[in-house]
Every structure is written in C-alpha cells, then in structure tokens.
Amino acid sequence: MARACEYSLHIKQCYSLIVHFGRFPPLDQQMPNLTRAVLKQSLTKSIQTKEKSFQLLKAIVEVGEGGLDTQAEDVACSVQKAFASTAVTHTSTGSTTAASLAATLLAFLAAYFANHPVAVYADNLPLIVPCIVKTMSDKYQRTSIEAFNAASKLARGIRPNVSPSTVAPLTTSQVNVIKTIFDVTCQVLAGTSADSEVKEKATLTLGDLLVCEADALTQEVDQALPLLTARLGAEGTQLAALQVVGNVAESPICKGFVFENWLL
C-alpha cells in the first residue's frame, strides 16, 4: 500500500511537470522509458495508481502529440485489463472510484486516437473497442460522455481529413469496428434511459460516423437519419443535431438520394 502511494506521488509529480512545462529535451530523452514504466505500473491492483497512470499517459500523448507508436500492444492490453478491473469493482461495490477510472481510461483513449495515426492502433482495436461500447450506456453520465468522445475521436482517426480526393478504403476490420460503434450509438439514441447530455454526445458521434465512414454504413443509413431528425426536435440536442446536419451536407462521403432527400 505504501509503495502504491509513493508511486502515485511520483506520477503526480511527472504529470505536473509535463502539463506545466510541456516538452523539453531531458524529458524527451526519457519518454520511452517513462511510458514503459507507466504502462507497467498501470497493471497494479491499486485503482488509484491505475487512474493516475492513465492521466499521465494522456498528458504525455497530448503534449508530445503521440509517443506510444511502438507500444500499441502494451497500451491495448493495459487498457483492457484496467477496464476489466472496473467491471469487477462496479459489480461488487458500485464504486464511484471505479467509475472515475473508467472515465479516465476513455479520456486517455480519446487522446490516444487523436494523436496517433490509425496504423499504430488498428490491429489492437478488437481489444479496445468492446471496452468503449460497453460504457456508452453506463449508469454514470461522465463515463458515457467520455465513451462517446472516444468513439468520435476513433471515427475521425480511422479516416482523418476526408476530402473527395482522399477517401481511403476501409479494411474489413475497420468496417466491423464502425458498425459496432454505430449499432450501440443508435441504441442509445433510440432508447429512453440516457439523459440529454449523453444523447447530445451520441448525436455528435453518429454524425462523425456518417461524415467519415458513411460508405461503410450504406445498409444502415435509413436507421440513422430518423434518429438525427428526432434530435433536431428535442430540447438539449438541437444544436448538436444542427452541427451534424451541416457536416453531413459538406461531407464528400454522404452522397446519394437518401442523404439528399433527408437534407431537403
């Protein structure tokens, strides 16, 4: 216990240095060793140490705009094991501490996807994506919001900077990932248990999926568009829905009769 507390203090100190001073040469030189050590410590049984480890990793990838390119497999395994520990704690105690860890993990994943090319983490998505979709309808609002934020970053990361001349083909694995996230997002939007803030995030995630990967969802678009129409008429999600409509109208992927008829 004392060792876990001591390590948590070291993580907090590293986190403060990175957040306040950003990148500087001595830290850059030690970054590979630091990230390996933090990933190793994230496997500890201490929920507090796990959470601080992923807070530090999030700061590292945001400040360094990456940095985990060679450790993608370790990242995926650490994330999966940390999520498994939150599930056990949730089940046994309903712990808000475990909920806080889940939200921290999801916030880390959002930063991870936003600051690394898809080639870095593509092979590990089968391990990571189930952790995200399982928390989209979590009973804790913050967890669900962070899950949708991570899903949005992933949707944009799989196909960044979409333009008519740069629509890269999707792999079968990527299509499966997109459809999995799409299905759960639609379930949350169609259901009645999520509050307006969660549905706002779900609306934006659905928009990102359509704008970036609508060509992988040709059979599912008819399911999505009525959900977005409903969000246009719902208090609390109107602005998000309007933003999605604008993005869909400008997307080079969202073309064809179904979209054109909906936009009219």
Coordinates of C-alpha atoms in Angstrom, one line a residue, residues 2-168:
A2 CA 2.8 2.4 0.9
R3 CA 4.6 1.6 -2.3
A4 CA 1.4 2.3 -4.3
C5 CA 1.0 5.7 -2.6
E6 CA 4.7 6.5 -3.2
Y7 CA 4.3 5.6 -6.9
S8 CA 1.1 7.7 -7.2
L9 CA 3.1 10.7 -5.8
H10 CA 5.8 10.2 -8.4
I11 CA 3.2 10.0 -11.2
K12 CA 1.6 13.2 -9.9
Q13 CA 4.9 15.0 -10.0
C14 CA 5.6 13.8 -13.6
Y15 CA 2.1 14.9 -14.6
S16 CA 2.7 18.4 -13.2
L17 CA 6.0 18.7 -15.0
I18 CA 4.5 17.7 -18.3
V19 CA 1.4 19.8 -18.0
H20 CA 3.1 22.9 -16.8
F21 CA 6.3 22.8 -18.9
G22 CA 5.4 20.7 -21.9
R23 CA 8.1 19.1 -23.9
F24 CA 11.8 19.8 -23.1
P25 CA 14.9 17.8 -24.2
P26 CA 15.7 16.0 -21.0
L27 CA 12.1 14.7 -20.8
D28 CA 12.0 13.8 -24.5
Q29 CA 15.1 11.6 -24.0
Q30 CA 13.5 9.8 -21.1
M31 CA 10.0 9.5 -22.6
P32 CA 10.3 5.9 -24.0
N33 CA 11.5 4.6 -20.6
L34 CA 8.8 6.7 -18.8
T35 CA 6.0 5.4 -20.9
R36 CA 7.1 1.8 -20.5
A37 CA 7.3 2.3 -16.7
V38 CA 3.9 3.9 -16.5
L39 CA 2.3 1.2 -18.6
K40 CA 3.8 -1.5 -16.3
Q41 CA 2.5 0.3 -13.2
S42 CA -0.9 0.6 -14.7
L43 CA -1.2 -3.1 -14.2
T44 CA -1.1 -2.7 -10.4
K45 CA -4.1 -3.7 -8.3
S46 CA -4.5 -0.2 -6.9
I47 CA -7.3 1.7 -8.6
Q48 CA -5.8 5.0 -7.7
T49 CA -2.4 4.1 -9.3
K50 CA -4.1 2.9 -12.4
E51 CA -6.1 6.1 -12.7
K52 CA -3.0 8.3 -12.2
S53 CA -1.0 6.2 -14.7
F54 CA -3.5 6.8 -17.4
Q55 CA -3.8 10.5 -16.5
L56 CA -0.1 10.8 -17.0
L57 CA -0.2 8.8 -20.3
K58 CA -2.9 11.1 -21.6
A59 CA -0.8 14.2 -20.8
I60 CA 2.2 12.6 -22.5
V61 CA 0.4 11.9 -25.8
E62 CA -1.2 15.3 -25.8
V63 CA 1.9 17.2 -25.1
G64 CA 4.1 15.0 -27.3
E65 CA 1.4 14.7 -30.0
G66 CA 1.9 10.9 -29.8
G67 CA 4.7 9.0 -28.3
L68 CA 3.2 5.5 -27.9
D69 CA 3.8 4.3 -31.5
T70 CA 5.9 1.4 -30.6
Q71 CA 3.9 0.3 -27.6
A72 CA 0.4 -0.1 -29.1
E73 CA 0.1 -3.8 -28.0
D74 CA 1.0 -2.9 -24.4
V75 CA -1.4 0.0 -24.4
A76 CA -4.3 -2.2 -25.6
C77 CA -3.5 -4.9 -23.0
S78 CA -3.2 -2.4 -20.2
V79 CA -6.4 -0.7 -21.2
Q80 CA -8.3 -4.0 -21.4
K81 CA -7.1 -5.2 -18.1
A82 CA -7.9 -1.8 -16.4
F83 CA -11.4 -1.9 -17.8
A84 CA -11.8 -5.5 -16.5
S85 CA -10.9 -4.3 -13.0
T86 CA -13.5 -1.5 -13.2
A87 CA -16.1 -4.0 -14.2
V88 CA -15.3 -6.2 -11.2
T89 CA -15.4 -3.3 -8.8
H90 CA -18.7 -1.9 -10.3
T91 CA -20.3 -5.3 -9.9
S92 CA -19.2 -5.9 -6.3
T93 CA -19.5 -2.4 -4.9
G94 CA -20.9 0.0 -7.4
S95 CA -17.8 2.1 -6.7
T96 CA -17.6 5.6 -7.9
T97 CA -13.8 5.2 -7.8
A98 CA -14.1 2.5 -10.5
A99 CA -16.4 4.8 -12.5
S100 CA -13.8 7.5 -12.3
L101 CA -11.1 5.1 -13.5
A102 CA -13.4 4.1 -16.5
A103 CA -13.9 7.8 -17.4
T104 CA -10.1 8.4 -17.2
L105 CA -9.4 5.4 -19.4
L106 CA -11.8 6.6 -22.0
A107 CA -10.4 10.1 -21.9
F108 CA -6.9 8.6 -22.4
L109 CA -8.2 6.6 -25.4
A110 CA -9.7 9.8 -27.0
A111 CA -6.3 11.4 -26.7
Y112 CA -4.5 8.3 -28.0
F113 CA -6.7 8.1 -31.1
A114 CA -6.4 11.9 -31.7
N115 CA -2.6 11.9 -31.5
H116 CA -1.6 8.7 -33.3
P117 CA -2.2 7.5 -36.9
V118 CA -4.6 4.7 -37.3
A119 CA -1.8 2.4 -38.4
V120 CA -0.5 2.5 -34.9
Y121 CA -3.5 1.0 -33.2
A122 CA -5.5 -0.6 -36.0
D123 CA -4.5 -4.2 -35.1
N124 CA -5.5 -3.7 -31.4
L125 CA -9.0 -2.3 -32.0
P126 CA -10.6 -5.7 -31.4
L127 CA -9.3 -5.4 -27.8
I128 CA -10.1 -1.8 -27.3
V129 CA -13.5 -1.1 -29.0
P130 CA -15.5 -3.5 -26.8
C131 CA -14.4 -1.5 -23.8
I132 CA -15.7 1.6 -25.4
V133 CA -19.1 0.4 -26.5
K134 CA -19.8 -1.3 -23.2
T135 CA -19.6 2.0 -21.4
M136 CA -21.7 4.1 -23.8
S137 CA -24.8 3.3 -21.7
D138 CA -23.0 3.3 -18.3
K139 CA -25.1 4.5 -15.3
Y140 CA -22.6 7.2 -14.6
Q141 CA -23.1 10.1 -17.0
R142 CA -19.4 11.1 -17.2
T143 CA -18.4 7.6 -18.2
S144 CA -20.9 7.5 -21.1
I145 CA -19.9 11.0 -22.3
E146 CA -16.3 10.0 -22.3
A147 CA -17.1 6.8 -24.2
F148 CA -18.8 8.7 -27.0
N149 CA -16.0 11.2 -27.1
A150 CA -13.5 8.4 -27.5
A151 CA -15.7 6.8 -30.2
S152 CA -15.8 10.1 -32.1
K153 CA -12.1 10.5 -32.0
L154 CA -11.7 7.0 -33.3
A155 CA -14.2 7.6 -36.2
R156 CA -12.2 10.7 -37.2
G157 CA -8.9 8.9 -36.6
I158 CA -9.7 6.0 -38.9
R159 CA -10.4 8.5 -41.7
P160 CA -8.8 11.9 -41.0
N161 CA -9.1 14.9 -43.3
V162 CA -11.7 13.4 -45.6
S163 CA -11.9 15.0 -49.0
P164 CA -13.1 14.0 -52.4
S165 CA -9.5 13.0 -53.4
T166 CA -8.5 11.4 -50.1
V167 CA -11.2 8.8 -49.3
A168 CA -9.0 5.9 -48.3

